[in-house]
Amino acid sequence: MHKVMKIYRYIIVFFFVVGGLSSCNDWLDINADTKVVQEELFESYEGFRSSLNGIYRLLGTKELYARNLTWGAASVLGNNYEKNTLPYSYRDFLNDYEAVSGKKYVEEIWEQGYKLISNCNNLLIQGRDKKDDFFPEGKVEKDVIMGEAIGMRALLHFDLLRLYAPSFKEDDGKLYIPYVTVYPEHQPKHLSVTAVMDSIISDLKRARDMLSYNDTLYNVEAIHNVKVRFHTVFASVKGGFFFSNRGGRMNYFAATALLARAYLYKGDKINAYRYAHEVYQYSTRKTYFQFTPASAFELWDKNGWPQKMYDDILMAAYNEKMYDIYKDELNSQSTEINFFLKNIDDLYRSDANDFRKTKLISGSWDDWEEVWTYLSTRWSKPADLTYSEAQDVATYQGPIAPVIRMSEVYYIMCECLAEEGKVDEATDLLQTVRTARGAINPLPLGMTKDDFLTILRKEMVKDFMTEGQTFFLYKRLDEPVYDGSSGIDMTGKWVLPAPYSETAYTNL
């Protein structure tokens, strides 16, 4: 009975914490009763595990990676869809970030992002003075819990920065978002892009260091192949269930790859290559994070195709209702709302065998418009679950939302090599990804840097499509967003406004 009551208290405090914030200026007030409940929550190692699991549940909500930061608002900003096939709220959002029906996306991401950050900070403060022997697995468990929370704090600040502030390249020194590291925080100080980037990189380095032992030595069995990362708890995973499913958690490899992403965003290609290459070596030398093989698509029925290509995902968010969230959005206004993909013919003009098109995009001829229309199948539930392959896809791949992939590690290395003048080396590396994705036509050697980078951008769009990274790619470069043979000028549209709930009480 005592244990049941303790679990009940964990549930109460979790929902109070994650639901109690509406803006950066309304950080959770701690009264005497709340302090008591929180003290009881964190009086046992189980409370820390529950709190960390709650953080991942927030990451996988539709306000973040189950919609807005993947196939929803972020992909709409990245010009992945035909505008006239979007729900009207998204069309309004594209036209004017302040539009009444579209403004909800601006508010949802900000508010949910800072709720998650607040929960990370609460856990970190509660765990700061705990001795190693407080946790069943000792120092390794404390390092995992604290390292994951620090890494998650960095990830969310990075996403918020890339949406609500100019790119690092266009940093004007003005103050845009806070980097929050304390709990509760009632008046967070807003910082410049450079200051926030420095904090992101510092936190990712700390997370990486704290997670390295568990993920590369102590519990390496929990991450070395895709079935262990996403499927089942294996007996060889030390510490039990809590230490499994590393693909759905902040881990050493994800933190290292995110460091590469952050350094590239900052324009520091030396460090971007350094950290990308470290993850790359684990893929090539130890065969972690292999690309989904073409043979996985040889099933006679498309319902068994691996729709998320999850073999090379370094980290993903999770929501067991992901299919329903996507379906509900498609049917939000009428049967004509379809989220049709743009520029598919141009992207794949010379790569008819690339399975990102042939297997993960549904194409049909529109007699009325006399054009081909394309719909992503990465987020749709398999139609037939009567055999094991389709059930496996629905069970293990359907609920996940990619945060960062191994393919992006390759792309980062390619860009850095090309900028150093090593275009042929970059070409060979890019061809590795293309071949892994089913493209059979080889890239020519001897390209100029500019020609190679043009091809690289298209390859990145193919992988990033409906996964939310296209907008961030072109924002970093300050180039028109890809739109077939032309581009969409985003001048004045790179920065989402902070929500009214934030600006009403600040000097932003």
mmCIF file of N, CA and C in Angstrom, residues 49 135-142 144 210-223 236-240 243 288:
data_model
loop_
_atom_site.group_PDB
_atom_site.id
_atom_site.type_symbol
_atom_site.label_atom_id
_atom_site.label_comp_id
_atom_site.label_asym_id
_atom_site.label_seq_id
_atom_site.Cartn_x
_atom_site.Cartn_y
_atom_site.Cartn_z
ATOM 1 N N ARG A 49 14.142 8.281 -11.862
ATOM 2 C CA ARG A 49 13.847 7.550 -13.099
ATOM 3 C C ARG A 49 12.487 7.970 -13.667
ATOM 4 N N PHE A 135 21.915 5.608 -5.960
ATOM 5 C CA PHE A 135 21.362 4.935 -7.133
ATOM 6 C C PHE A 135 21.831 3.482 -7.181
ATOM 7 N N PRO A 136 20.960 2.551 -7.598
ATOM 8 C CA PRO A 136 21.321 1.132 -7.608
ATOM 9 C C PRO A 136 22.576 0.822 -8.410
ATOM 10 N N GLU A 137 22.776 1.522 -9.530
ATOM 11 C CA GLU A 137 23.960 1.275 -10.356
ATOM 12 C C GLU A 137 25.088 2.258 -10.056
ATOM 13 N N GLY A 138 24.951 2.974 -8.957
ATOM 14 C CA GLY A 138 26.032 3.841 -8.511
ATOM 15 C C GLY A 138 26.295 5.023 -9.425
ATOM 16 N N LYS A 139 27.568 5.356 -9.576
ATOM 17 C CA LYS A 139 27.965 6.541 -10.337
ATOM 18 C C LYS A 139 27.493 6.480 -11.784
ATOM 19 N N VAL A 140 27.518 5.304 -12.399
ATOM 20 C CA VAL A 140 27.112 5.214 -13.796
ATOM 21 C C VAL A 140 25.647 5.623 -13.955
ATOM 22 N N GLU A 141 24.796 5.252 -13.000
ATOM 23 C CA GLU A 141 23.387 5.629 -13.106
ATOM 24 C C GLU A 141 23.189 7.122 -12.880
ATOM 25 N N LYS A 142 23.878 7.673 -11.899
ATOM 26 C CA LYS A 142 23.761 9.114 -11.675
ATOM 27 C C LYS A 142 24.242 9.882 -12.904
ATOM 28 N N VAL A 144 24.245 8.884 -16.005
ATOM 29 C CA VAL A 144 23.267 8.727 -17.086
ATOM 30 C C VAL A 144 22.093 9.673 -16.875
ATOM 31 N N MET A 210 29.442 12.687 -19.600
ATOM 32 C CA MET A 210 28.766 11.912 -18.565
ATOM 33 C C MET A 210 28.154 10.621 -19.109
ATOM 34 N N LEU A 211 27.833 10.603 -20.397
ATOM 35 C CA LEU A 211 27.193 9.441 -20.996
ATOM 36 C C LEU A 211 28.177 8.468 -21.641
ATOM 37 N N SER A 212 29.420 8.891 -21.794
ATOM 38 C CA SER A 212 30.373 8.105 -22.577
ATOM 39 C C SER A 212 30.620 6.716 -21.981
ATOM 40 N N TYR A 213 30.817 6.633 -20.682
ATOM 41 C CA TYR A 213 31.157 5.343 -20.083
ATOM 42 C C TYR A 213 30.030 4.333 -20.245
ATOM 43 N N ASN A 214 28.794 4.749 -19.953
ATOM 44 C CA ASN A 214 27.665 3.832 -20.073
ATOM 45 C C ASN A 214 27.480 3.344 -21.501
ATOM 46 N N ASP A 215 27.541 4.250 -22.470
ATOM 47 C CA ASP A 215 27.176 3.908 -23.842
ATOM 48 C C ASP A 215 28.312 3.314 -24.667
ATOM 49 N N THR A 216 29.540 3.469 -24.220
ATOM 50 C CA THR A 216 30.652 2.905 -24.996
ATOM 51 C C THR A 216 31.342 1.743 -24.295
ATOM 52 N N LEU A 217 31.106 1.570 -22.979
ATOM 53 C CA LEU A 217 31.777 0.489 -22.242
ATOM 54 C C LEU A 217 30.804 -0.295 -21.359
ATOM 55 N N TYR A 218 30.287 0.358 -20.336
ATOM 56 C CA TYR A 218 29.508 -0.332 -19.311
ATOM 57 C C TYR A 218 28.282 -1.032 -19.880
ATOM 58 N N ASN A 219 27.505 -0.336 -20.700
ATOM 59 C CA ASN A 219 26.258 -0.885 -21.221
ATOM 60 C C ASN A 219 26.223 -0.840 -22.739
ATOM 61 N N VAL A 220 27.350 -1.104 -23.353
ATOM 62 C CA VAL A 220 27.437 -0.996 -24.805
ATOM 63 C C VAL A 220 26.461 -1.938 -25.508
ATOM 64 N N GLU A 221 26.081 -3.047 -24.847
ATOM 65 C CA GLU A 221 25.135 -3.978 -25.442
ATOM 66 C C GLU A 221 23.763 -3.348 -25.662
ATOM 67 N N ALA A 222 23.489 -2.257 -24.961
ATOM 68 C CA ALA A 222 22.171 -1.622 -25.067
ATOM 69 C C ALA A 222 22.038 -0.720 -26.278
ATOM 70 N N ILE A 223 23.103 -0.586 -27.071
ATOM 71 C CA ILE A 223 23.048 0.396 -28.153
ATOM 72 C C ILE A 223 23.679 -0.081 -29.458
ATOM 73 N N SER A 236 21.373 -8.912 -21.275
ATOM 74 C CA SER A 236 22.739 -8.399 -21.165
ATOM 75 C C SER A 236 22.787 -6.911 -20.844
ATOM 76 N N VAL A 237 21.634 -6.237 -20.839
ATOM 77 C CA VAL A 237 21.600 -4.822 -20.480
ATOM 78 C C VAL A 237 21.687 -4.706 -18.965
ATOM 79 N N LYS A 238 22.753 -4.115 -18.495
ATOM 80 C CA LYS A 238 22.956 -3.996 -17.049
ATOM 81 C C LYS A 238 21.990 -2.960 -16.467
ATOM 82 N N GLY A 239 21.493 -3.266 -15.305
ATOM 83 C CA GLY A 239 20.619 -2.315 -14.621
ATOM 84 C C GLY A 239 19.156 -2.456 -14.949
ATOM 85 N N GLY A 240 18.819 -3.344 -15.905
ATOM 86 C CA GLY A 240 17.414 -3.595 -16.199
ATOM 87 C C GLY A 240 16.797 -2.626 -17.194
ATOM 88 N N PHE A 243 17.796 1.058 -18.347
ATOM 89 C CA PHE A 243 18.998 1.279 -19.149
ATOM 90 C C PHE A 243 18.845 0.789 -20.588
ATOM 91 N N TYR A 288 28.045 0.102 -35.742
ATOM 92 C CA TYR A 288 26.837 0.643 -35.125
ATOM 93 C C TYR A 288 26.129 1.517 -36.174
#
